[in-house]
Structures are given as structure tokens and as C-alpha cells.
Tab-separated table of C-alpha atoms in Angstrom:
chain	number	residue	atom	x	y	z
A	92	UNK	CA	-11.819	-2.624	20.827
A	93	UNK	CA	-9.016	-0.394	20.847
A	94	UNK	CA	-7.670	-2.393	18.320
A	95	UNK	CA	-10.253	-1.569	15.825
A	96	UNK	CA	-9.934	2.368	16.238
A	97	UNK	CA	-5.802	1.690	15.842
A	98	UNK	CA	-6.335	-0.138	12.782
A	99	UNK	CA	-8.863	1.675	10.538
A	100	UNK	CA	-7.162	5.040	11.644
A	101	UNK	CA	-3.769	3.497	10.538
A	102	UNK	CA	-5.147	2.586	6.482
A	103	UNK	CA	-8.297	5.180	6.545
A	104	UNK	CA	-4.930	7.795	7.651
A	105	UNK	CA	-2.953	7.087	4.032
A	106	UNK	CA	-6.371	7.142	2.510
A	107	UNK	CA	-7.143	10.777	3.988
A	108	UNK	CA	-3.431	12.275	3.556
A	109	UNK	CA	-3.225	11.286	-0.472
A	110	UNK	CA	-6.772	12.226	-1.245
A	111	UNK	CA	-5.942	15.628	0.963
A	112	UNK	CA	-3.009	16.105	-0.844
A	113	UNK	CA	-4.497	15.424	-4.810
A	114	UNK	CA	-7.851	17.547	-3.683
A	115	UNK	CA	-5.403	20.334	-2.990
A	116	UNK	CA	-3.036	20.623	-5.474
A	117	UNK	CA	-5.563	20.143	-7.663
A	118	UNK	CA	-7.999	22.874	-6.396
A	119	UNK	CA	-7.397	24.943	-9.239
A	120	UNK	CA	-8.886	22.552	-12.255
A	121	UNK	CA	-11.973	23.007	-13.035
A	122	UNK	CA	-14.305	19.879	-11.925
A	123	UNK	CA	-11.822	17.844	-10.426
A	124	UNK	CA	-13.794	17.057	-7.248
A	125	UNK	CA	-16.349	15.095	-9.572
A	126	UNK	CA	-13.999	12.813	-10.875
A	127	UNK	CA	-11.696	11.997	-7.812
A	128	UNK	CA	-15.331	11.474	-5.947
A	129	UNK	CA	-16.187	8.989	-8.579
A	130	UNK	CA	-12.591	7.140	-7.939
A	131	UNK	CA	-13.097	6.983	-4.623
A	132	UNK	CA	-16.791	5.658	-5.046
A	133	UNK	CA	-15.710	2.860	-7.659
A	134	UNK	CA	-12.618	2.428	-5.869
A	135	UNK	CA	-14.950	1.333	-2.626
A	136	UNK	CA	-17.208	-0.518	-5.046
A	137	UNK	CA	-14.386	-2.775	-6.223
A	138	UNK	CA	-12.812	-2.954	-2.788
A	139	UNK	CA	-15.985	-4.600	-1.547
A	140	UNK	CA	-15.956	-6.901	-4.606
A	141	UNK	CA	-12.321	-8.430	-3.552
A	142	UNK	CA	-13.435	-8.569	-0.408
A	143	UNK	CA	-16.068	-11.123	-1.090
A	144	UNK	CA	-14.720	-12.797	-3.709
A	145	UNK	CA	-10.652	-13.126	-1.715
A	146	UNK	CA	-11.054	-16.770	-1.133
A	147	UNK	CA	-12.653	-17.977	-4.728
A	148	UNK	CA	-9.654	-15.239	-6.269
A	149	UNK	CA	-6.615	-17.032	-4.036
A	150	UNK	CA	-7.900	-20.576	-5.412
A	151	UNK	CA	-8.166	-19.535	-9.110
A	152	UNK	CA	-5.672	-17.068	-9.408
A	153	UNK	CA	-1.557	-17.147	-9.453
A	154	UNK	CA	0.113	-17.411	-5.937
A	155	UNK	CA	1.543	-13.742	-6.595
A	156	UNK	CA	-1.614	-12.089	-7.604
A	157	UNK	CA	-1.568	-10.063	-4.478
A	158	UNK	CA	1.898	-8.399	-4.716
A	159	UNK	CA	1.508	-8.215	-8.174
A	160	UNK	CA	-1.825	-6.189	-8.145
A	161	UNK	CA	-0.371	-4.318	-5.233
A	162	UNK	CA	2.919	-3.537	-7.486
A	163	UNK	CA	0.345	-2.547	-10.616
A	164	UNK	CA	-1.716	-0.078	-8.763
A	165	UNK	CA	0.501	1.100	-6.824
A	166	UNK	CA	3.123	2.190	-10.633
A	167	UNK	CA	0.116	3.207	-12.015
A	168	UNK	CA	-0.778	5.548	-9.197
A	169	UNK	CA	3.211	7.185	-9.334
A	170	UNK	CA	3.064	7.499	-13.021
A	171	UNK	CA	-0.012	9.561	-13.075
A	172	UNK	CA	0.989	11.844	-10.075
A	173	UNK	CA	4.486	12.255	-11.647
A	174	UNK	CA	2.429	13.253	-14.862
A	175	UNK	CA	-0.098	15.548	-12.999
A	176	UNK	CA	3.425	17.242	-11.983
A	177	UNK	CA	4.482	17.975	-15.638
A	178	UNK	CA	1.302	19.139	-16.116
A	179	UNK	CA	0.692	21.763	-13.754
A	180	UNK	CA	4.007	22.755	-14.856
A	181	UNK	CA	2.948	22.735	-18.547
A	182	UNK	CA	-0.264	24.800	-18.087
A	183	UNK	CA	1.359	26.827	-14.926
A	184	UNK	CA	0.204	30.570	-16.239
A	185	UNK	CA	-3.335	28.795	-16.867
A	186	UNK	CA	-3.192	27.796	-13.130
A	187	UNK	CA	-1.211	31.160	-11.972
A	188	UNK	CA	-3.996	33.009	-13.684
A	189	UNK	CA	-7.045	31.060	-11.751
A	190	UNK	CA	-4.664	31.678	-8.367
A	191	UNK	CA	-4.868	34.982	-8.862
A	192	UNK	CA	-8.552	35.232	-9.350
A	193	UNK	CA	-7.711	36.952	-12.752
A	194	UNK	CA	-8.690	33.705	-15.517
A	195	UNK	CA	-11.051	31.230	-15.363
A	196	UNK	CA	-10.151	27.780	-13.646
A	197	UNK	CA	-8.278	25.847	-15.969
A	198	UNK	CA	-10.203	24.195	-18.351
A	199	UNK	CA	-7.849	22.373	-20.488
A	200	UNK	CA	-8.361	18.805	-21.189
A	201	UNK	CA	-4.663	17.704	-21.815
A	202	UNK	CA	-4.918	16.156	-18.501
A	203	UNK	CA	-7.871	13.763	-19.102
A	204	UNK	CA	-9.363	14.238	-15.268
A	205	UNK	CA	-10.050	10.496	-15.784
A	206	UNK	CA	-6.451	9.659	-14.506
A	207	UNK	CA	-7.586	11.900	-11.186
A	208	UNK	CA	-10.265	9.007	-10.887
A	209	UNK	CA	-7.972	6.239	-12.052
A	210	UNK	CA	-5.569	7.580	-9.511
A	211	UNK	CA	-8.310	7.785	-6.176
A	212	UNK	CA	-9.731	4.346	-6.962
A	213	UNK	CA	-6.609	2.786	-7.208
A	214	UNK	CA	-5.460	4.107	-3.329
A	215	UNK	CA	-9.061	3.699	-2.398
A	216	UNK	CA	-8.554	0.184	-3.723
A	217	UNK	CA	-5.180	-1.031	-2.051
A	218	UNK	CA	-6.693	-0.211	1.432
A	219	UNK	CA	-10.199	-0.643	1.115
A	220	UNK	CA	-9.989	-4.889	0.543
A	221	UNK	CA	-8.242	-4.804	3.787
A	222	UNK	CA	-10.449	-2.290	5.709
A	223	UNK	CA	-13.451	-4.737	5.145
A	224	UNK	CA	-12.097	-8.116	5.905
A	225	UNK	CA	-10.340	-7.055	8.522
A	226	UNK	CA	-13.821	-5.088	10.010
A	227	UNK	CA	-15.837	-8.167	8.949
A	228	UNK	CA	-13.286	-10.342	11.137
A	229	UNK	CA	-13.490	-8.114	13.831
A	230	UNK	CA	-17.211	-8.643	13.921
A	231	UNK	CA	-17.572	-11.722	13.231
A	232	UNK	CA	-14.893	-13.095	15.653
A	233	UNK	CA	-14.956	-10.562	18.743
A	234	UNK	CA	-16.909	-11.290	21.875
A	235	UNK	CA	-17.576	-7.343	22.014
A	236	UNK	CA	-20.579	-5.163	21.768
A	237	UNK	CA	-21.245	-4.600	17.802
A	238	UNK	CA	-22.405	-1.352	18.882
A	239	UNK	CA	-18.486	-0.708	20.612
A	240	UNK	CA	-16.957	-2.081	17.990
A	241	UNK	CA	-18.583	-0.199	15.451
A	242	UNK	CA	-18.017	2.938	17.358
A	243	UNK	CA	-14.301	2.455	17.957
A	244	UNK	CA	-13.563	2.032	14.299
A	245	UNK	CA	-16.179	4.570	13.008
A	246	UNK	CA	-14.056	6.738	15.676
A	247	UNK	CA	-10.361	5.671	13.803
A	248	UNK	CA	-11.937	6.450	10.742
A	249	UNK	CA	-13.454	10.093	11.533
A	250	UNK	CA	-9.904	10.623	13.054
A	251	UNK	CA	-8.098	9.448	10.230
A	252	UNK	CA	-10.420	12.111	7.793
A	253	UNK	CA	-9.963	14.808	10.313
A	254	UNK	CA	-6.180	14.491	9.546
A	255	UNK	CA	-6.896	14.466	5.957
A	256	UNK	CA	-8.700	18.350	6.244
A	257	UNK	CA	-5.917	19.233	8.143
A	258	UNK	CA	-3.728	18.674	5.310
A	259	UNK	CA	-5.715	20.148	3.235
A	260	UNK	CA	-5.780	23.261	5.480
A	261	UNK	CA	-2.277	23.231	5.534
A	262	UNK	CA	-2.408	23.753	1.214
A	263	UNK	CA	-4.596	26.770	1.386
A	264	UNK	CA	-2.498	28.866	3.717
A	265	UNK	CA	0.720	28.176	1.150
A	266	UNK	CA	1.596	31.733	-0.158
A	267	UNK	CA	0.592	31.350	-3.732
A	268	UNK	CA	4.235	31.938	-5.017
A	269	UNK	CA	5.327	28.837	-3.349
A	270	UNK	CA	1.906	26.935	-4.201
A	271	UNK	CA	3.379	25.110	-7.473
A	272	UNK	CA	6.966	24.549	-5.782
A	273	UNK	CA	5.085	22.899	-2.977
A	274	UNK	CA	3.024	20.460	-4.492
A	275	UNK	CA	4.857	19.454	-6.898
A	276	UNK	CA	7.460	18.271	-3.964
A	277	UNK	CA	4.705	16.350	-2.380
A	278	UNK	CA	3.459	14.889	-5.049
A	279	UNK	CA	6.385	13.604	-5.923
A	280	UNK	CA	7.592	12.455	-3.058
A	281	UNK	CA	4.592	10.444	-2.429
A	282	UNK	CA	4.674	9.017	-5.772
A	283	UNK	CA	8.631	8.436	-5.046
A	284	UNK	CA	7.277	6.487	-1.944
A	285	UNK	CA	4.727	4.029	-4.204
A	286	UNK	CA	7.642	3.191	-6.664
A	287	UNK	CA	9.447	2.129	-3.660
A	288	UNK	CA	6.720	0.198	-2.590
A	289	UNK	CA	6.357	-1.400	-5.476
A	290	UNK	CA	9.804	-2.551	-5.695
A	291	UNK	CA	9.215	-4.141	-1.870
A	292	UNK	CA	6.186	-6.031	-3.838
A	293	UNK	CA	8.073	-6.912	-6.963
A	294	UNK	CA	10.699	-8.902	-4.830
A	295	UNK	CA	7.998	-10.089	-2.874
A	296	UNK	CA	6.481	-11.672	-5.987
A	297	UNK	CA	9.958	-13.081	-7.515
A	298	UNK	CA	10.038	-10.773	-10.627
A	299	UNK	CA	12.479	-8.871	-8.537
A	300	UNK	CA	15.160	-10.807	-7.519
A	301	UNK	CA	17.038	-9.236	-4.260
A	302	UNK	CA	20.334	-10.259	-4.175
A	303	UNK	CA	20.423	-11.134	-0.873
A	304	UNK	CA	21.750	-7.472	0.164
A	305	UNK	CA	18.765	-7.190	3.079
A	306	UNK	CA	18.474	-3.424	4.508
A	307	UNK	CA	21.123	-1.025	4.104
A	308	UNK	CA	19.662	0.393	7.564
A	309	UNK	CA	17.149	0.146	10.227
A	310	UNK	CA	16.085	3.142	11.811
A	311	UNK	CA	12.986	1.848	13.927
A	312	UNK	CA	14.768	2.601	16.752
A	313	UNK	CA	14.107	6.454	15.894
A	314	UNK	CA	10.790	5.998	14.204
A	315	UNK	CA	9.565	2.571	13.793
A	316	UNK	CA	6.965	1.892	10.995
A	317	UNK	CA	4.545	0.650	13.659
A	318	UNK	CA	3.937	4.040	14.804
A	319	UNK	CA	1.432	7.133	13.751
A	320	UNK	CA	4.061	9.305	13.191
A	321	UNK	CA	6.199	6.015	10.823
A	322	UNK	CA	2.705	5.628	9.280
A	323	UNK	CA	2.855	9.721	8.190
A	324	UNK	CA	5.979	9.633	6.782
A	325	UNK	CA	5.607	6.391	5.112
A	326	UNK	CA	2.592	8.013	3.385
A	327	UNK	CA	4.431	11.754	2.448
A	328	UNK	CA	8.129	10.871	2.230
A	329	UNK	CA	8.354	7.064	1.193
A	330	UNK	CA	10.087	6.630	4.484
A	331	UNK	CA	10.677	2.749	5.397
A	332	UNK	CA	12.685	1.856	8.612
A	333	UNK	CA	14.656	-0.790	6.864
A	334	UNK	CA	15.085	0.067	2.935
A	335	UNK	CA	16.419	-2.079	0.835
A	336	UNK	CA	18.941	-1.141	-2.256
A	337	UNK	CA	16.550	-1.970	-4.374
A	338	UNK	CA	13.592	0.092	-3.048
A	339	UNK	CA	16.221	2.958	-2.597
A	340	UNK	CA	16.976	2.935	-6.662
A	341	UNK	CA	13.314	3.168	-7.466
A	342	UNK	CA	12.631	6.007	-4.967
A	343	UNK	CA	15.331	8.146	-5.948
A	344	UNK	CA	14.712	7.464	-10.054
A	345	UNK	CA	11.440	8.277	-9.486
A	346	UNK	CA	12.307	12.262	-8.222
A	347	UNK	CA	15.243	12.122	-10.936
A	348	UNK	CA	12.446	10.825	-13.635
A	349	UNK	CA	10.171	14.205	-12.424
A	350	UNK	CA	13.142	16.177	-12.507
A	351	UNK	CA	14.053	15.239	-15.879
A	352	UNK	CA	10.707	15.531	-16.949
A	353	UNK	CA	10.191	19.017	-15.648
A	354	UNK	CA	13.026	20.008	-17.213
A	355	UNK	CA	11.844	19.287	-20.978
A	356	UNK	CA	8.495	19.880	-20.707
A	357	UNK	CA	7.669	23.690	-21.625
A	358	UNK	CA	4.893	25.679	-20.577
A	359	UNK	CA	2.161	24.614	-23.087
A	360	UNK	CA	0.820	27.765	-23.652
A	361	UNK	CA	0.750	31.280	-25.666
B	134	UNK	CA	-7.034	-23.742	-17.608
B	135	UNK	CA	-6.964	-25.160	-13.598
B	136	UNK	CA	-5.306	-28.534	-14.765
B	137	UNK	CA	-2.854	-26.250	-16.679
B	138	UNK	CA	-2.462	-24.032	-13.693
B	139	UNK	CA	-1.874	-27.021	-11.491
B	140	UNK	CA	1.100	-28.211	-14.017
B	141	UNK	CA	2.631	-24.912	-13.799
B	142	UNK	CA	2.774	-25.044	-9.572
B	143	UNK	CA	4.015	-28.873	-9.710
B	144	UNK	CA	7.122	-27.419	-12.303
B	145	UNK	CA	7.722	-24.648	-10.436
B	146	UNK	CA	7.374	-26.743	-6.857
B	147	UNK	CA	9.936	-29.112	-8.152
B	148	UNK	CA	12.227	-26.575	-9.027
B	149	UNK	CA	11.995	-24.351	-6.311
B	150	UNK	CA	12.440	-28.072	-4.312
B	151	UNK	CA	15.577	-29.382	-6.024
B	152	UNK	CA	17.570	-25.642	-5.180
B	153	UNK	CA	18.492	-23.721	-2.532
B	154	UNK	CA	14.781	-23.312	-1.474
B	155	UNK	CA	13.479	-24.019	2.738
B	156	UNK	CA	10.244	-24.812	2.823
B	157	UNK	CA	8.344	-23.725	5.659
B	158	UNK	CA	4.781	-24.545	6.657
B	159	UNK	CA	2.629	-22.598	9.206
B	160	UNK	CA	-1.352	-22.568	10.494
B	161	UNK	CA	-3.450	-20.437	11.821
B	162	UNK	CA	-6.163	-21.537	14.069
B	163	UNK	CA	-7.737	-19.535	16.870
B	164	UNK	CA	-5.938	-16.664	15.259
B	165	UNK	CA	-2.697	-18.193	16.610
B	166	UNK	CA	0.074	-18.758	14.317
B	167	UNK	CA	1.226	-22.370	14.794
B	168	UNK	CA	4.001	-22.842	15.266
B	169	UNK	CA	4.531	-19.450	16.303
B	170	UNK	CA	8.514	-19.984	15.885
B	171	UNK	CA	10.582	-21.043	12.927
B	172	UNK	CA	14.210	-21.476	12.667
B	173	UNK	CA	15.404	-21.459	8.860
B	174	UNK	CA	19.356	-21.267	7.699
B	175	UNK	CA	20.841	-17.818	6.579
B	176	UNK	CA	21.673	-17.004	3.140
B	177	UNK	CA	18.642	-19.386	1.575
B	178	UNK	CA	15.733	-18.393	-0.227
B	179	UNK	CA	12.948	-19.438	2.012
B	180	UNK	CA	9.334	-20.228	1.281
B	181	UNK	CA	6.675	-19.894	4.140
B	182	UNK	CA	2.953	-21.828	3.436
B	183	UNK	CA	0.451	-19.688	5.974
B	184	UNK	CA	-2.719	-22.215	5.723
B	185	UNK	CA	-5.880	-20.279	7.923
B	186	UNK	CA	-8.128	-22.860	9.568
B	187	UNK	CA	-10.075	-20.153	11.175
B	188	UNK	CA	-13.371	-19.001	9.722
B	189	UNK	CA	-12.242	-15.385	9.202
B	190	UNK	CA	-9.871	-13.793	6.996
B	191	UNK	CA	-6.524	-13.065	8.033
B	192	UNK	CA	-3.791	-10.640	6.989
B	193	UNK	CA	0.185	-12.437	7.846
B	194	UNK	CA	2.442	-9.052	7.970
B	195	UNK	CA	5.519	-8.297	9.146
B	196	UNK	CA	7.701	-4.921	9.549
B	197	UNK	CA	11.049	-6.768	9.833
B	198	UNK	CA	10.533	-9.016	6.502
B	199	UNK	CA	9.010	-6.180	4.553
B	200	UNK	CA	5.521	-8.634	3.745
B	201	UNK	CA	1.771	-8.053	4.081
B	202	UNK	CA	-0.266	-10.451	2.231
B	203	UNK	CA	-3.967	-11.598	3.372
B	204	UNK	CA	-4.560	-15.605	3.883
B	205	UNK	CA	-8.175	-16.265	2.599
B	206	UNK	CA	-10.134	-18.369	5.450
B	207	UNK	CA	-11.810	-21.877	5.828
B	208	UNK	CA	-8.171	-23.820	5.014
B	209	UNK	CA	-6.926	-20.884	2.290
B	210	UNK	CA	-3.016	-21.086	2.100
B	211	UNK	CA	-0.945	-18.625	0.957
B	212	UNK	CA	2.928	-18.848	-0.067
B	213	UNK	CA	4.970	-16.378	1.292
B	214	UNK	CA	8.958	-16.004	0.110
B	215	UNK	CA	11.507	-14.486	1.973
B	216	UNK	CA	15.348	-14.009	2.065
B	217	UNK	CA	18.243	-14.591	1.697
B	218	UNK	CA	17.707	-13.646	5.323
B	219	UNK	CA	20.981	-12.608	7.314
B	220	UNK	CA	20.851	-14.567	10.905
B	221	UNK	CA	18.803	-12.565	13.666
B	222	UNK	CA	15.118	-12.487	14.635
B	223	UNK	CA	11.791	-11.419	12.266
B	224	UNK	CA	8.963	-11.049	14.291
B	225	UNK	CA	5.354	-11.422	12.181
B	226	UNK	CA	1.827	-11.298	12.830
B	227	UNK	CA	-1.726	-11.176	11.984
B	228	UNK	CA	-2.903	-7.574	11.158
B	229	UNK	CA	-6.329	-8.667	12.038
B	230	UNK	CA	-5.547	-10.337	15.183
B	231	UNK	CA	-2.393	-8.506	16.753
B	232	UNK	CA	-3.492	-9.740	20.373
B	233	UNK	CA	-2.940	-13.345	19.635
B	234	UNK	CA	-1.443	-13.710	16.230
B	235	UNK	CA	2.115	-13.540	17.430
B	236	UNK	CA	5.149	-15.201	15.944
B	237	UNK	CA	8.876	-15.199	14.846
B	238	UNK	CA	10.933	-16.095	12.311
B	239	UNK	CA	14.728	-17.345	13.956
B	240	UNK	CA	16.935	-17.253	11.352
B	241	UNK	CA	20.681	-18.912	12.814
């Protein structure tokens, strides 16, 4: 039983943080709750559509489709947050403006809010297959109460959101001067985080092939990935107790690609 | 398109067979990993079969080989690769049975 609240705190918790963290950085475009609520909703909807179809999927589909899908997703997620960070840059005095309470919220469509959606379902997505077959196991398999077990992870999960306001909390009180500075870092650190994720998938998979260097280090011993506070930082920094090389290269060229980026985009704007 | 599917896994079977390739095979029944312990040789590109007998879905995962991939139920296999390993001990389990789904991977 205590199992089940561990569990669907654990992948509700990375749900909760990156939706926290897009919600607020995003607070000040216009209609952007509509769209990341309808990535989360069709994120769930296709979640539950894995879930029932996982067996029928393994038979049909190539041996690697799981790493692979997890690798897509999880590039397609970093690329749009690293764009959303060139953008909030490129239409800063917009957003400055709407900070303020001087100018409406920004309205402009250069950043088609559909990524925002593309973005949600696609987190919603990587954890949400898992959350239900592991729940349906749970159920189906334990000699416990349903009503316990139900309560236990309905408890992880209402934890796991109650984290996610905090974060969000923790965006408003940001003194507006810093407000860009500050996002922008998370942002991209989290997206720095999926690219190295990816990479763990890609060698996973075989398109990646690791040399045989394993892990340049292993910190668990400080903070192992099993625990809460592993499972945070895996989620805001990236951070992996044994990295590989390879996962290394794709973190740090993701924060060099944003820097890079930031640099030659200019403010789009009169 | 399965027949075709099939002759691509037979090729690439073969080949990963005639290299440097360990092939490893592992069930899960009961939510137990069995065997729960595998020895395999350093430095080799090893490949793991995780069939589930049970009648639930199970997730094989592991913080020390850097995998999490979910093994469909009712006698669904999945391959998992690993290595070149260097020798020491890789503890795994089952995400959706931590209590019992206990193993390691002894790599000497």
C-alpha cells in the first residue's frame, strides 16, 4: 500500500514540477492555460490508449519502439522549451509590458500556443502509460482493500500536485526584474535534462552506440536517484547519479544551443 | 509486413549471435525475476530477454544500468541491451512489484 502512494507521487511529481514550471513562465501569454489543459487532456487520452493496447503494440511493433518513442518525445519536448526561451526573449518588452500591468498580455502568435499543447501531452504522455499499468497491476494483483489502495495512490498523487503549486508559488514571488533571467534558466535546464535523457534512450535502443566508457561518476552515495530529493533534481537540473559521456555532451550542447540561440535572436519588436 | 518483420529479427539475431553479443534470458512469474542473478563477462555487449508469465504488466528498471522499459504480460518478452559493462554488481527490478521483483546483474 505504501508502495502505491511512493510510486504515483514519484511520476505524478515530474508531471506536477514541468507543468508548474511551463504554467508559470508562461503566465504572461494570453490563453495559454487553454492549450496546455488540452495537452494534458489528450496527453491522458493517448496514455490510456498505450496502456491498453502495450501488449498488441510490443508484438507488432520494432523491439526498440519504447526507447525510441521515449527518445522522440522526450527531443521534441527540449526543442520546443529551448524555443519558448528564444521567444520570450524575442517578444521580451511585449512580456515586460504585461508584467508591469502597463500592455495587454501578449498576444502575438509567433509562438503557435499549439507547441505549449504539443509540449504537455508529450510529458503527460511519457508518464501517464506507466501510471496506469502500473495502478491497473496494483489492483489487479494486490490482496489489499481497493478502497486502501485507491486512497494511498490518490494520496501520492494529491501530494505530488501540491508540490507542483508550490513551484508555481515559488514563480510569482520572483521580483519581476529577475522573472525572464529565471525562467529561462529553468527551462533550460530542464530541457538540458530531456536531451540527456534521450541520449540514455538512444544507446538504449542501439542508434547510439556507447563506447563502452560506462559512468564518468556515481554520486548515489550523496543523492541516489531512488530518492525524492534525486527524483527533484532529476526533473529541474538533469541530474543523474551515474552520467555517462555521452549524456553529458547532449546536456551541456543543449544550454550552449540556448545560449547561442539567445544570442542571435533580437527582440522582435518596434 | 509481419513475415518481413520476422526476416529482419532472424538477420539481425544472427548477427548479433555470430559477434561479441551474451545472450541472456530471464522470466518473470509471481512477479519474481527468475533467475534473479546473472553473471555475464565484462567488456561484451550483452542482450537480456525479460519474458512476463504473470497476468499483469510489468516495468524491468534499473538505476545502475540506466534502463526502464515495460514487459507486456501473458508471455510478452522484451529485449533489453546492456554494456560493455565494467565487472561489479547491477541490481534491477520490477517498478511495479519492488517487494518481490528483485534481482542482479554480476558482471566478473
Amino acid at each position: 500500500m505504501f508502495q502505491i502512494f511512493i510510486i504515483l507521487f514519484r511520476e505524478v511529481l515530474e508531471i506536477a514540477i514541468i507543468l508548474g514550471i511551463i504554467n508559470a513562465s508562461t503566465v504572461h501569454i494570453q490563453g495559454r492555460r487553454f492549450y496546455i489543459a488540452i495537452g494534458v487532456f489528450a496527453g491522458a487520452v493517448a496514455s490510456l490508449g498505450v496502456a491498453l493496447s502495450a501488449k498488441y503494440i510490443a508484438d507488432v511493433f520494432y523491439d526498440y519502439a519504447q526507447e525510441l518513442a521515449n527518445a522522440a518525445l522526450l527531443i521534441i519536448s527540449a526543442c520546443i522549451m529551448v524555443w519558448t526561451v528564444v521567444w520570450m526573449k524575442q517578444h521580451s518588452r511585449t512580456i515586460a509590458k504585461s508584467i508591469k500591468g502597463y500592455g495587454e498580455r501578449s498576444l502575438d502568435s509567433n509562438l503557435p500556443l499549439i507547441s505549449l499543447s504539443i509540449l504537455t501531452a508529450s510529458l503527460v504522455l511519457r508518464e501517464g502509460v506507466e501510471i496506469i499499468l502500473f495502478s491497473y497491476g496494483v489492483f489487479a494483483s494486490s490482496h489489499e482493500s481497493v478502497f486502501y489502495l485507491f486512497l494511498s495512490g490518490f494520496a501520492g498523487m494529491v501530494s505530488a500536485i501540491a508540490i507542483g503549486f508550490l513551484v508555481q508559488l515559488g514563480f510569482l514571488v520572483i521580483p519581476v526584474k529577475y522573472f525572464f533571467k529565471i525562467t529561462s534558466v529553468a527551462l533550460s535546464l530542464i530541457a538540458a535534462g530531456m536531451a540527456a535523457q534521450a541520449a540514455n534512450f538512444l544507446m538504449a535502443s542501439g542508434v547510439i552506440k556507447s563506447s563502452g566508457g560506462g559512468p564518468l561518476w556515481n554520486s548515489s552515495a550523496f543523492i541516489s536517484q531512488n530518492s525524492t530529493l534525486g527524483k527533484i533534481l532529476n526533473v529541474l537540473i538533469g541530474y543523474t547519479a551515474n552520467p555517462t559521456a555521452v549524456e553529458l555532451v547532449f546536456y551541456f550542447a543543449t544550454l550552449v544551443a540556448v545560449i547561442v540561440l539567445l544570442k542571435i535572436a533580437r527582440v522582435r519588436e518596434k | 509486413m509481419h513475415r518481413l518483420l520476422f526476416v529482419f529479427y532472424l538477420f539481425w539475431f544472427n548477427i548479433a549471435v555470430a559477434s561479441d553479443v551474451e545472450m541472456h534470458e530471464i522470466q518473470i512469474k509471481d512477479h519474481k525475476f527468475i533467475p534473479n542473478v546473472i553473471t555475464a563477462s565484462p567488456g561484451k555487449l550483452i542482450k537480456l530477454k525479460v519474458t512476463n508469465l504473470d497476468s499483469t504488466v510489468e516495468e524491468f528498471e534499473s538505476f545502475d544500468l540506466k534502463r526502464e522499459k515495460i514487459v507486456p504480460s501473458n508471455g510478452g518478452s522484451i529485449t533489453v541491451t546492456l554494456g560493455p559493462l565494467k565487472p561489479g554488481e547491477y541490481s534491477f527490478f520490477g517498478e511495479f512489484n519492488m517487494d518481490t521483483a528483485q534481482g542482479k546483474l554480476i558482471i566478473r
